[in-house]
mmCIF file of C-alpha atoms and ligand atoms in Angstrom:
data_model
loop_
_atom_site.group_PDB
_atom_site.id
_atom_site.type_symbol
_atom_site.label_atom_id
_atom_site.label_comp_id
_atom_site.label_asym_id
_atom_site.label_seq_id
_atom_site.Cartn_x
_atom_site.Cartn_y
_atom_site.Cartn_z
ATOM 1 C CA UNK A 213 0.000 0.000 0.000
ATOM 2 C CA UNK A 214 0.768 3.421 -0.908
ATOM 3 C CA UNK A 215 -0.041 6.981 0.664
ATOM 4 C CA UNK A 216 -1.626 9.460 -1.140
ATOM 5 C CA UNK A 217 -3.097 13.321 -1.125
ATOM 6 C CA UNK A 218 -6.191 12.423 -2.454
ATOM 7 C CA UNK A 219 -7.333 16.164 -1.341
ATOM 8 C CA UNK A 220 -6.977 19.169 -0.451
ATOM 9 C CA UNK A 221 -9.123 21.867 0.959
ATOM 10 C CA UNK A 222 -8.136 25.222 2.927
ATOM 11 C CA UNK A 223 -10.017 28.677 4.296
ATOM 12 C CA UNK A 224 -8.837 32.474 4.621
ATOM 13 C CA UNK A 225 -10.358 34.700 7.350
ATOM 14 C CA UNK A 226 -12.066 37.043 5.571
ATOM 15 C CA UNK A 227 -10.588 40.726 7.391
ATOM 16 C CA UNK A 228 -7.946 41.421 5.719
ATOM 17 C CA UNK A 229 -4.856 43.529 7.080
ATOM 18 C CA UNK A 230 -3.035 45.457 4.646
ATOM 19 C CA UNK A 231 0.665 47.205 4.436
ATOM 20 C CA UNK A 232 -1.282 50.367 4.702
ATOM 21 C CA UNK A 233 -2.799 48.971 7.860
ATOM 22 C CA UNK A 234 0.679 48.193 9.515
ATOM 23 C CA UNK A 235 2.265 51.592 8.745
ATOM 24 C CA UNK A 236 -0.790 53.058 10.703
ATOM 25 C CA UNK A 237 0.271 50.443 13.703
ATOM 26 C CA UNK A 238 4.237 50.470 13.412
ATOM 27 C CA UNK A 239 6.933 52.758 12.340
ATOM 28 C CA UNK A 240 7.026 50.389 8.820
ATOM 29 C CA UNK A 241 6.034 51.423 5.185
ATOM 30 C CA UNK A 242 4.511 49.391 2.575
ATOM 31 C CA UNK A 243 7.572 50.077 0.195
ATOM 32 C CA UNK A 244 9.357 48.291 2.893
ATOM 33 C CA UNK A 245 7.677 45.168 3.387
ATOM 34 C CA UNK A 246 6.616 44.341 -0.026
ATOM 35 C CA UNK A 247 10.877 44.800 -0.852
ATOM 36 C CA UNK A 248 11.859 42.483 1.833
ATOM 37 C CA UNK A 249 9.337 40.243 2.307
ATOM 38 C CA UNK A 250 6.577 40.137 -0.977
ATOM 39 C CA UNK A 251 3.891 40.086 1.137
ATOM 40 C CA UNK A 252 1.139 42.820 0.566
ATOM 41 C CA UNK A 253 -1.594 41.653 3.104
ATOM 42 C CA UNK A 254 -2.698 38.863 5.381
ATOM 43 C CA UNK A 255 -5.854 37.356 6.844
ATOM 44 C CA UNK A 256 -6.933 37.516 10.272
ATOM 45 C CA UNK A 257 -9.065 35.898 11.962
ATOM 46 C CA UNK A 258 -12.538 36.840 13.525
ATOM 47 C CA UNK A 259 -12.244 37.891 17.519
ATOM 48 C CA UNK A 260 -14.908 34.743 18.382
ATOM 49 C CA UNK A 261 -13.077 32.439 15.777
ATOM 50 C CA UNK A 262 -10.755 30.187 17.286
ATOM 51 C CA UNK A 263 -7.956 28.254 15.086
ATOM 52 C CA UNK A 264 -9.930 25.313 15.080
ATOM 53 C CA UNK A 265 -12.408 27.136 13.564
ATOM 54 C CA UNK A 266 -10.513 27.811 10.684
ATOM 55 C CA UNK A 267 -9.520 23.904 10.916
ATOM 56 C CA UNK A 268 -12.339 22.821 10.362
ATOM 57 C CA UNK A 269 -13.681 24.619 7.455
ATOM 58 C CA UNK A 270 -10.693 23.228 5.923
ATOM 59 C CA UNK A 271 -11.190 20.217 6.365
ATOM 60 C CA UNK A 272 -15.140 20.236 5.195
ATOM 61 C CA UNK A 273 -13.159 21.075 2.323
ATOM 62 C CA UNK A 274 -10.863 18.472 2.133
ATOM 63 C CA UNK A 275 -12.883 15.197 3.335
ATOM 64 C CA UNK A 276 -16.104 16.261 0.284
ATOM 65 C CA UNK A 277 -13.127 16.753 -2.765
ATOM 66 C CA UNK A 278 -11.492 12.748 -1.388
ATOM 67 C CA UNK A 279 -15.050 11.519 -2.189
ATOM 68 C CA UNK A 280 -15.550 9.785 1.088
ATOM 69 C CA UNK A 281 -17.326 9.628 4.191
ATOM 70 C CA UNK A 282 -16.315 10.944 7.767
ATOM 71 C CA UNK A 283 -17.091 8.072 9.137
ATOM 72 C CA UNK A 284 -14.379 6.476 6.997
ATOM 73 C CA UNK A 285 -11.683 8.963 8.506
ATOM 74 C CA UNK A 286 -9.677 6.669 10.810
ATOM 75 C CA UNK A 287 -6.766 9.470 11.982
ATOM 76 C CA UNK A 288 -7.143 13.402 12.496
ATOM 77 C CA UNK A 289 -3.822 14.921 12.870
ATOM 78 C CA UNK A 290 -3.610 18.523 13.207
ATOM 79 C CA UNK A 291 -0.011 20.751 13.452
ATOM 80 C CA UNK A 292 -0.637 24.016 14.874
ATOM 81 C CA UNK A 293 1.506 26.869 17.209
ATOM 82 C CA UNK A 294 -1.413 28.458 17.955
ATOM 83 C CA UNK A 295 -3.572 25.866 19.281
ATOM 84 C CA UNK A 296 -6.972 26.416 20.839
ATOM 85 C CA UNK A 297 -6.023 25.651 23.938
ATOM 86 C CA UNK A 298 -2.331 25.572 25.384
ATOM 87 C CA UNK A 299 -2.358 21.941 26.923
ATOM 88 C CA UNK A 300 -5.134 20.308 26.073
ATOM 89 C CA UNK A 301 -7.881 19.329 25.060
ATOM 90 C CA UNK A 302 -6.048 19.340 21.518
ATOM 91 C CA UNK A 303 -7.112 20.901 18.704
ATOM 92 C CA UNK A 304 -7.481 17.684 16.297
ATOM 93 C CA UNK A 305 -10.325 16.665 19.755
ATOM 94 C CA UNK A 306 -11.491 19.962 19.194
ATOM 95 C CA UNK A 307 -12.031 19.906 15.191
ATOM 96 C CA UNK A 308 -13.515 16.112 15.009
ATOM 97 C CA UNK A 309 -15.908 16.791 17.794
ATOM 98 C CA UNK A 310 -17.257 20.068 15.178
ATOM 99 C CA UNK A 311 -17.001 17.506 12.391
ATOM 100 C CA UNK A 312 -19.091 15.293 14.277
ATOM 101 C CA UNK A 313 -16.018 12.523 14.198
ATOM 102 C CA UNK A 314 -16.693 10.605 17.103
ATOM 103 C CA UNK A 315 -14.367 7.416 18.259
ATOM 104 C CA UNK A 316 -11.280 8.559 16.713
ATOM 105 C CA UNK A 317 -7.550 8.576 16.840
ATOM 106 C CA UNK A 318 -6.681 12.647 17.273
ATOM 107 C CA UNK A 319 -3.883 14.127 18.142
ATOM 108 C CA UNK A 320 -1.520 17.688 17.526
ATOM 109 C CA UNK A 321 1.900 18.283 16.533
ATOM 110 C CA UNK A 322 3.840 20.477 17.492
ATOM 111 C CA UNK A 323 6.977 21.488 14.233
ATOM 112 C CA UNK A 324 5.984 25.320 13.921
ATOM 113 C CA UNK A 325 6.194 26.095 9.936
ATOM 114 C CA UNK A 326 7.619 22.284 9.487
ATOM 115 C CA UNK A 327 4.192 20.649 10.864
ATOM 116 C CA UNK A 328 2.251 20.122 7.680
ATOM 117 C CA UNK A 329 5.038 17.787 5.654
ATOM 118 C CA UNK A 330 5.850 16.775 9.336
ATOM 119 C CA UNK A 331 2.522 15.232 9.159
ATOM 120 C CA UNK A 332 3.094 14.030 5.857
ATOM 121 C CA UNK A 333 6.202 11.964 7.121
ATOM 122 C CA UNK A 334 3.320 10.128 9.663
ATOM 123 C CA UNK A 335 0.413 9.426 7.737
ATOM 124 C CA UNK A 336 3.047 7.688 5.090
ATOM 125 C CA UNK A 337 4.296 5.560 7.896
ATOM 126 C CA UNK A 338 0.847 4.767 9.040
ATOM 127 C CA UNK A 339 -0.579 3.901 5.574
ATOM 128 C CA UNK A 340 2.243 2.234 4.333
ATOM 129 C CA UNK A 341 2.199 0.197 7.746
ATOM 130 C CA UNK A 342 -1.317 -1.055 7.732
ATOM 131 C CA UNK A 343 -2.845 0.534 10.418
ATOM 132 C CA UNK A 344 -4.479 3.165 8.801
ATOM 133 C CA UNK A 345 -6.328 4.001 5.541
ATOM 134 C CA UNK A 346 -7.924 7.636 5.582
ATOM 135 C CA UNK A 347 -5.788 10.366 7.126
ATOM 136 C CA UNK A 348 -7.173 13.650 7.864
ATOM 137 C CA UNK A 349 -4.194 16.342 8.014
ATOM 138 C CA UNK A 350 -4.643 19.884 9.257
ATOM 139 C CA UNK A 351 -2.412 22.428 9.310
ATOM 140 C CA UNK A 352 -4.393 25.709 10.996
ATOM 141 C CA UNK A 353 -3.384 28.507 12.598
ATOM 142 C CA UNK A 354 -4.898 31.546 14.555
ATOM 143 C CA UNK A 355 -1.330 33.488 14.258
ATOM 144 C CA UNK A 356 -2.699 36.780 15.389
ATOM 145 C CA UNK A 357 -3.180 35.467 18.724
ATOM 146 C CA UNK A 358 0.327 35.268 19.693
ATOM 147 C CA UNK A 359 1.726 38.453 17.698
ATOM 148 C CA UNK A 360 2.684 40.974 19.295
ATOM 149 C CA UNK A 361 1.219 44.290 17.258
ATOM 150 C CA UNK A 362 3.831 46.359 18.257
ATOM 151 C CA UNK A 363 6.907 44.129 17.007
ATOM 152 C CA UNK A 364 7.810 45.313 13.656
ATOM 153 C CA UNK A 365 9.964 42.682 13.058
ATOM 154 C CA UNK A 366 6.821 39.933 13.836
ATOM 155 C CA UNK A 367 4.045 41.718 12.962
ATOM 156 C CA UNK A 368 4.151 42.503 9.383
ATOM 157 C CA UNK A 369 4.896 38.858 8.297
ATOM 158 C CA UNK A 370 2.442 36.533 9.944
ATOM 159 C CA UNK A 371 -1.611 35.676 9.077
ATOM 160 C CA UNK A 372 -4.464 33.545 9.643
ATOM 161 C CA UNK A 373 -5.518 30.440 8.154
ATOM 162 C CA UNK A 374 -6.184 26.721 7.668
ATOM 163 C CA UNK A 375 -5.261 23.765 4.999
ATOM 164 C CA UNK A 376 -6.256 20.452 4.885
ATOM 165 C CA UNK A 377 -5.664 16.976 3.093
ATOM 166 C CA UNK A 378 -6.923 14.050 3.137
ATOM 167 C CA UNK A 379 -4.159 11.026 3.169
ATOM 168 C CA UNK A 380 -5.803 7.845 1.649
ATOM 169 C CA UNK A 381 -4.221 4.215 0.867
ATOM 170 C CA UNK A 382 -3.859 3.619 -2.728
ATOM 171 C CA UNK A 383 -2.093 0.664 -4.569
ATOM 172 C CA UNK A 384 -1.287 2.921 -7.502
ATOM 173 C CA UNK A 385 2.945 3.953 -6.958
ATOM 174 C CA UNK A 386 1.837 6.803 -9.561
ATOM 175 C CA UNK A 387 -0.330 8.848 -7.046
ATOM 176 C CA UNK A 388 2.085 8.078 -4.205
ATOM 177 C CA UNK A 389 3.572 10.710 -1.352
ATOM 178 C CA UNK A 390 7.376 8.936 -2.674
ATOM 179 C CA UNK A 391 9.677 10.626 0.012
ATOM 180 C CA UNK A 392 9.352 12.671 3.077
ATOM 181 C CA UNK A 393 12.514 14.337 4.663
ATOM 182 C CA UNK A 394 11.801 15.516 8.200
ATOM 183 C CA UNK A 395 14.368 17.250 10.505
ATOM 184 C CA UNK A 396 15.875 19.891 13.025
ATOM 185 C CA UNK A 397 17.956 21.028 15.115
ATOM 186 C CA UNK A 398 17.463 22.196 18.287
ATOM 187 C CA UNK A 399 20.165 24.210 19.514
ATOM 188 C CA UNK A 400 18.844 27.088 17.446
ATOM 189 C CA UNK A 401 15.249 27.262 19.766
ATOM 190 C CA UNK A 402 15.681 30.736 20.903
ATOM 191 C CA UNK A 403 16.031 32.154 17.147
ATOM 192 C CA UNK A 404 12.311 31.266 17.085
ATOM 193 C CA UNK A 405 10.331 31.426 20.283
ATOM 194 C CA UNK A 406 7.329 32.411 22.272
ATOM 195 C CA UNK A 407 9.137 32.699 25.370
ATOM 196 C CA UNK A 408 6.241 32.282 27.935
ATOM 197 C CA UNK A 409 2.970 30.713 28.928
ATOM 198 C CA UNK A 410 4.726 27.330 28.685
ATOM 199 C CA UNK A 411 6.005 25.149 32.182
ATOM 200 C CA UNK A 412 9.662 27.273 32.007
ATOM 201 C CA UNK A 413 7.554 30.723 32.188
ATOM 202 C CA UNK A 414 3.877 29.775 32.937
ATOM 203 C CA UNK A 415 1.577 32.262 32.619
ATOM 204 C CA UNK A 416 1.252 35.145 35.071
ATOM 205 C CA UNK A 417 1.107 38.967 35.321
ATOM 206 C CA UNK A 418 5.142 39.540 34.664
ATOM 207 C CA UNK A 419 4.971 36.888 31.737
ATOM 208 C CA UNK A 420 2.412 39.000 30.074
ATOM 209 C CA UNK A 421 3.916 41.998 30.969
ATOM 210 C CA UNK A 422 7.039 40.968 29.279
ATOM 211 C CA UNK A 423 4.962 39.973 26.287
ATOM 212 C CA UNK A 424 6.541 36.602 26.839
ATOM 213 C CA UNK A 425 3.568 34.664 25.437
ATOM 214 C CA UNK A 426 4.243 36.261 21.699
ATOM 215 C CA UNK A 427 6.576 35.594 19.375
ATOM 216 C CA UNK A 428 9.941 36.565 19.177
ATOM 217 C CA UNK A 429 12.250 36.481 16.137
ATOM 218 C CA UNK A 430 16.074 37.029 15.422
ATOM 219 C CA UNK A 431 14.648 37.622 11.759
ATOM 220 C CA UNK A 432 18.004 38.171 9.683
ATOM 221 C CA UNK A 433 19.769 35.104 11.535
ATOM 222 C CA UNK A 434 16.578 33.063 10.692
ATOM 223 C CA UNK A 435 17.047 34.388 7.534
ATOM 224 C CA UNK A 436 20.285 33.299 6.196
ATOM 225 C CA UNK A 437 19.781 29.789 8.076
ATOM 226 C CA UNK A 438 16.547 29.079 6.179
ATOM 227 C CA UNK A 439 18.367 29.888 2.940
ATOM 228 C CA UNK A 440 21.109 27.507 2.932
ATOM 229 C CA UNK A 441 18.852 24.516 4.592
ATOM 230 C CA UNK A 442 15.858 24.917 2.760
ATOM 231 C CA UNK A 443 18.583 24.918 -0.352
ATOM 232 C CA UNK A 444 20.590 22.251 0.393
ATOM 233 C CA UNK A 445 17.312 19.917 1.997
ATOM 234 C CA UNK A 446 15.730 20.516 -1.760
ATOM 235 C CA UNK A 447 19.128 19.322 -3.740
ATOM 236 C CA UNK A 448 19.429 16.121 -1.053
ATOM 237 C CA UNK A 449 15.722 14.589 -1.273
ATOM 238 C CA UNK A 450 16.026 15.440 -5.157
ATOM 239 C CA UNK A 451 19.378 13.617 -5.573
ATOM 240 C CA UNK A 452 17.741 10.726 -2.925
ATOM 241 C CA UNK A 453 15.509 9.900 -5.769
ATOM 242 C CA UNK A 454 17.728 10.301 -8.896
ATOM 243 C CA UNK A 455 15.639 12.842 -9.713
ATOM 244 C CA UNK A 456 16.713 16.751 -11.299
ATOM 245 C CA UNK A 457 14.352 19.511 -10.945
ATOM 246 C CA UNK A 458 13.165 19.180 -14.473
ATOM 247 C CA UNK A 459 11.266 16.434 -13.355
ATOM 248 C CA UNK A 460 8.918 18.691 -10.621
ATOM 249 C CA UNK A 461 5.896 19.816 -12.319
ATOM 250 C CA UNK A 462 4.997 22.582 -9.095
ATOM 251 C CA UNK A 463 7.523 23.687 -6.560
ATOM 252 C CA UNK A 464 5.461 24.593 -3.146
ATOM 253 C CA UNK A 465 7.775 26.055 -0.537
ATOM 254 C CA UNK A 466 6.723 27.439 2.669
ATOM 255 C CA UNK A 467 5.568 31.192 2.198
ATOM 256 C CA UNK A 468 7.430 33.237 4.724
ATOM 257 C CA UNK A 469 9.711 35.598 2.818
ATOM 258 C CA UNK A 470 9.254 35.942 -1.027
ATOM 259 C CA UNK A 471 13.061 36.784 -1.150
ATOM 260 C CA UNK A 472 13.739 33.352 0.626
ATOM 261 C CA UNK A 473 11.398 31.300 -1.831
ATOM 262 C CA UNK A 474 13.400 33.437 -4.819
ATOM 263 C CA UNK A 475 16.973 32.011 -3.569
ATOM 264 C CA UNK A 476 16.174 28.582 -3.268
ATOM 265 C CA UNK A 477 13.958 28.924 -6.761
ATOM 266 C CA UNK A 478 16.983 30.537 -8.319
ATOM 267 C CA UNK A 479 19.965 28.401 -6.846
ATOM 268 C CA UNK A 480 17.119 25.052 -7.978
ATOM 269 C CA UNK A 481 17.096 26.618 -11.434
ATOM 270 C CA UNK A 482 12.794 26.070 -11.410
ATOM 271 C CA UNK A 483 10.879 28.328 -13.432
ATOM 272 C CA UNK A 484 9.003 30.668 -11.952
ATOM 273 C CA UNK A 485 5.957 29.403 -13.537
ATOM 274 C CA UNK A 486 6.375 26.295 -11.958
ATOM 275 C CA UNK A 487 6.663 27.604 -8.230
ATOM 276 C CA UNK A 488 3.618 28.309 -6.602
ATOM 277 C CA UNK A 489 3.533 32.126 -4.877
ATOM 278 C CA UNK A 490 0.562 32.684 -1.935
ATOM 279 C CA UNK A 491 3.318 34.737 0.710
ATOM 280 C CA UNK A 492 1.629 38.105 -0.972
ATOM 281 C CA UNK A 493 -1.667 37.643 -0.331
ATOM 282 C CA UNK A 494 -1.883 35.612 3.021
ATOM 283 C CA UNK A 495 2.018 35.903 4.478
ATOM 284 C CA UNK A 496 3.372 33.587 6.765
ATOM 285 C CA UNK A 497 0.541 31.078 7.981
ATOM 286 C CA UNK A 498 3.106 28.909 9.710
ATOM 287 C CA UNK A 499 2.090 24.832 9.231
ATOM 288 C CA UNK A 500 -1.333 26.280 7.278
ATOM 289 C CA UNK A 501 0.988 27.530 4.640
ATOM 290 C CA UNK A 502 2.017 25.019 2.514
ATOM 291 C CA UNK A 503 -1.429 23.698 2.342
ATOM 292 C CA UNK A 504 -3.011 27.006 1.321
ATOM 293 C CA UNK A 505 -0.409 26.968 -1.088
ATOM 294 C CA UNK A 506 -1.323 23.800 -2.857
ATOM 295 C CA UNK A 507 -5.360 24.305 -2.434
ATOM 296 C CA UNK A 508 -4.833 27.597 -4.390
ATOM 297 C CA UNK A 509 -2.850 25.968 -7.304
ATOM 298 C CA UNK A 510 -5.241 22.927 -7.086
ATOM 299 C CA UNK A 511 -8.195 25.417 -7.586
ATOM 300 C CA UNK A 512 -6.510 27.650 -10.252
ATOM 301 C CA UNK A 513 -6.375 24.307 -12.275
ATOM 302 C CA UNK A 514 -3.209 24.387 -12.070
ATOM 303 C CA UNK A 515 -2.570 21.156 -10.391
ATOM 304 C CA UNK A 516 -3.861 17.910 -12.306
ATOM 305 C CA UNK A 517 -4.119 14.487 -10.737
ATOM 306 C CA UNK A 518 -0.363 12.448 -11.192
ATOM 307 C CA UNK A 519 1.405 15.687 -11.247
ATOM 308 C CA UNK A 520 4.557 15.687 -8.998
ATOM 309 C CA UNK A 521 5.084 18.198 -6.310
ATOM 310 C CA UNK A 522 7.948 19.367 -4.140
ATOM 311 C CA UNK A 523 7.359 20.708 -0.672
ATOM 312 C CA UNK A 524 10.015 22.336 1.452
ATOM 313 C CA UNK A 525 9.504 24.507 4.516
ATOM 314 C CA UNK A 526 11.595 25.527 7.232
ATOM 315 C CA UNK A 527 10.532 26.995 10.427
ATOM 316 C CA UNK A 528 10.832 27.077 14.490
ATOM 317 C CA UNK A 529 12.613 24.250 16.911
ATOM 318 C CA UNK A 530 14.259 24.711 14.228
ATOM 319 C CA UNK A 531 12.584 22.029 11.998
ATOM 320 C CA UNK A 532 12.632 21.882 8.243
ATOM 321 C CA UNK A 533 11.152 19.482 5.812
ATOM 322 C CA UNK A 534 10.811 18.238 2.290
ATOM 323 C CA UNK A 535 8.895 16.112 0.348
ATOM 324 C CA UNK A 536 7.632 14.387 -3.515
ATOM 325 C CA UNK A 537 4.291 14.197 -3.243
ATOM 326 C CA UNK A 538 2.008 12.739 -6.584
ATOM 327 C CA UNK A 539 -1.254 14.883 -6.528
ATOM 328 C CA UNK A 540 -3.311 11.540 -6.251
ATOM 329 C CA UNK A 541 -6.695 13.837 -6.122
ATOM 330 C CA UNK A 542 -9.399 14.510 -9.207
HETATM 331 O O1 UT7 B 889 8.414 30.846 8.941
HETATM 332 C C1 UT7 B 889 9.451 30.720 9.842
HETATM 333 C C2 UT7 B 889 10.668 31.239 9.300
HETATM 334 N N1 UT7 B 889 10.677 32.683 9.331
HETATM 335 C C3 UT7 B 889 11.282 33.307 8.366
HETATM 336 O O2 UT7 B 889 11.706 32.682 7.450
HETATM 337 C C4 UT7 B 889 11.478 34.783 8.490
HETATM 338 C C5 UT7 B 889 12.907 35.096 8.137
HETATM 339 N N2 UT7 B 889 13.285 36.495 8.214
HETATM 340 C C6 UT7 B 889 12.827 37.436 7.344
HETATM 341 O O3 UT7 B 889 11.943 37.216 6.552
HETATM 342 C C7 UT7 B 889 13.539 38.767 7.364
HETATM 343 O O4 UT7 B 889 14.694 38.679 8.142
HETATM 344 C C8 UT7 B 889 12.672 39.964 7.882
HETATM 345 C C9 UT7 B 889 11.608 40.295 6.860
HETATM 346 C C10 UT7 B 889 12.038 39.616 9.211
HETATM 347 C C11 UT7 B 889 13.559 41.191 8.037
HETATM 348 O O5 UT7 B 889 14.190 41.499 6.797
HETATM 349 P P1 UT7 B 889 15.770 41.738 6.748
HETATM 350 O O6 UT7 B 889 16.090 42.072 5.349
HETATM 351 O O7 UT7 B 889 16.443 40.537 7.333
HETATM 352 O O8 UT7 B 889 15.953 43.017 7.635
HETATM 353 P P2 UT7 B 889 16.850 43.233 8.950
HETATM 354 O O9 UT7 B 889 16.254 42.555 10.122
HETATM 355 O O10 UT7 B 889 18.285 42.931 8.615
HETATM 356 O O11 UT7 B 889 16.703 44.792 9.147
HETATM 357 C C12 UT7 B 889 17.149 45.736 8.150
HETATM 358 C C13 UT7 B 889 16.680 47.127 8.564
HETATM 359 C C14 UT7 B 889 16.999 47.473 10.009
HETATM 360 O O12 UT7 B 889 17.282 48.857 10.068
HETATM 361 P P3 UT7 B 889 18.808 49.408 10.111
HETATM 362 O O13 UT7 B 889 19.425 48.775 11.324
HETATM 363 O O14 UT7 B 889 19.436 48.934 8.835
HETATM 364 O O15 UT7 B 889 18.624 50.874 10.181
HETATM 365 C C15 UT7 B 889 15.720 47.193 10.732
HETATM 366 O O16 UT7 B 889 15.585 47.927 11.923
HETATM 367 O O17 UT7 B 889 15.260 47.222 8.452
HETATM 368 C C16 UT7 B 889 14.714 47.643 9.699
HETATM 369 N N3 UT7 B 889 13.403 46.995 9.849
HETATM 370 C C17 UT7 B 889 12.266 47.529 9.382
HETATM 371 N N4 UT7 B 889 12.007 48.695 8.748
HETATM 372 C C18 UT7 B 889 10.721 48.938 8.394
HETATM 373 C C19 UT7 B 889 13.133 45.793 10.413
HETATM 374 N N5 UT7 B 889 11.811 45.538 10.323
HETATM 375 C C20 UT7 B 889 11.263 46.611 9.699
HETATM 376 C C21 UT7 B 889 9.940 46.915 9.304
HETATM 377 N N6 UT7 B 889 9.723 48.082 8.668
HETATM 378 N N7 UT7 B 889 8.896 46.095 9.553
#
């Protein structure tokens, strides 16, 4: 048996929060952030919507374009840093109780911008093992909840929003998920953090006066890092699988930083009309951005069943990932 994205589904808050917006919040300009970063405006979400929420209109989504029935979804994983609720219950509980998914294997993840080929890397291994035949993968965040609006360096680059596959078992090697690459490294944590609200700093008045429960960046060091690995994670999976980048039909990194997508593009040598650009219109939606990504392709016809994709994303911990996925959907 084989794993395959039989679907994929996604949602954007509808408020949207523009450059013009930011310059009105924080001493940025719009000239600025559309030079360094590409992105022009973000989603966020509603005060009384909650990530999993946005989760699980997703994942409507995703479970009617597979073709099958909830009832047949035997795993819910969901990857989120901005999960409903900080311990539990999680927020894969929390969406299959709104999708009326009762009985259920459901848990979270926790790999920051890495989580949704993170999950990827599991529902292979469960598939391909046997014990599991229709996945249910969401990677949803409510960002805005742990920015801090007065961080320039933060605040201009993350957004709101939700993507979801479903993972089925197919016998067909031509609408397979081939290879997953998963890793970190940890010693570079504090490049990446939200500081507080956790067991080292749990939550009290000094935590949140400190603003210790949003997150902090060393941007430019996260910068240059995410560069070379997303780079040199791309040319190692590729080379794993004897395969050159004329063979990728749709490049789908991560969306944090159109400069960062450019250099890998560029140093990859894959047309531009082959790599799929979202960072403008939605920013950084952490593990929901790779997902968006590929729902927006899918539904600009862009993506046709068989094609081969290439994932890569990089992100807090830090983590990074990478993967060859078939489009196995309609
Ligand atoms: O998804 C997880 C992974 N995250 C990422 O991949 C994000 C990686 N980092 C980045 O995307 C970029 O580093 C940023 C967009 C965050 C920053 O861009 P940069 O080109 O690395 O700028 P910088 O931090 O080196 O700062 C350059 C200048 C500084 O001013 P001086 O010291 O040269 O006078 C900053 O103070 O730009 C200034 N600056 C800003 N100016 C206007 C920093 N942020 C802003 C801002 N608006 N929002």
């Amino acid at each position: 048996m084989y794993a395959s994205l039989k679907s994929i589904g996604s949602y954007a808050p509808s408020q949207i929060l523009t450059n013009a917006d930011l310059e009105k919040m924080v001493d940025t300009s719009d000239e600025w952030i559309e030079k360094r970063t590409g992105i022009k405006e973000r989603r966020i979400a509603a005060s009384d919507e909650a990530t999993s929420d946005l989760g699980e209109k997703a994942a409507r989504i995703a479970i009617e374009r597979a073709g099958i029935e909830k009832e047949e979804i035997d795993l819910i994983i969901c990857a989120t840093l901005s999960p409903d609720h900080l311990c539990m219950p999680s927020t894969a509980c929390v969406i299959a109780a709104k999708l009326e998914i009762h009985n259920v294997m459901a848990f979270d993840i926790s790999a920051a911008c890495s989580g949704f080929v993170y999950m990827l890397s599991l529902a292979k291994a469960f598939i391909e093992s046997g014990a599991k035949k229709n996945i249910l993968l969401i990677g949803a965040e409510k960002i805005s909840s742990v920015i801090d609006y007065t961080d320039r360096g933060t605040c201009i680059l993350f957004g709101d929003g939700a993507g979801a596959a479903i993972i089925s078992a197919t016998e067909d090697k031509n609408l397979a998920i081939l290879d997953v690459h998963a890793s970190s490294d940890g010693r570079y944590g504090d490049y990446l953090i939200t500081p507080g609200c956790g067991s080292k700093f749990p939550c009290s008045q000094e935590t949140l006066d400190n603003k210790l429960n949003y997150i902090k960046m060393r941007g430019n060091d996260v910068y240059k890092i995410a560069v070379k690995t997303l780079t040199n994670d791309v040319i190692d999976i590729l080379e794993k699988n004897n395969l050159d980048a004329s063979a990728i039909d749709h490049f789908i990194p991560h969306q944090a930083n159109f400069r960062i997508i450019e250099a890998v593009r560029a140093k990859l040598d894959f047309p531009i009309e082959k790599t799929v650009l979202t960072v403008a219109k939605y920013g950084n939606t952490s593990a929901a951005s790779i997902p968006m990504a590929i729902n927006d392709a899918y539904e600009e016809g862009r993506i046709q069943k068989g094609d081969l994709m290439l994932l890569d994303t990089f992100g807090g911990g830090f983590t990074w990932a990478s993967a060859l996925v078939r489009f196995g959907g309609k």
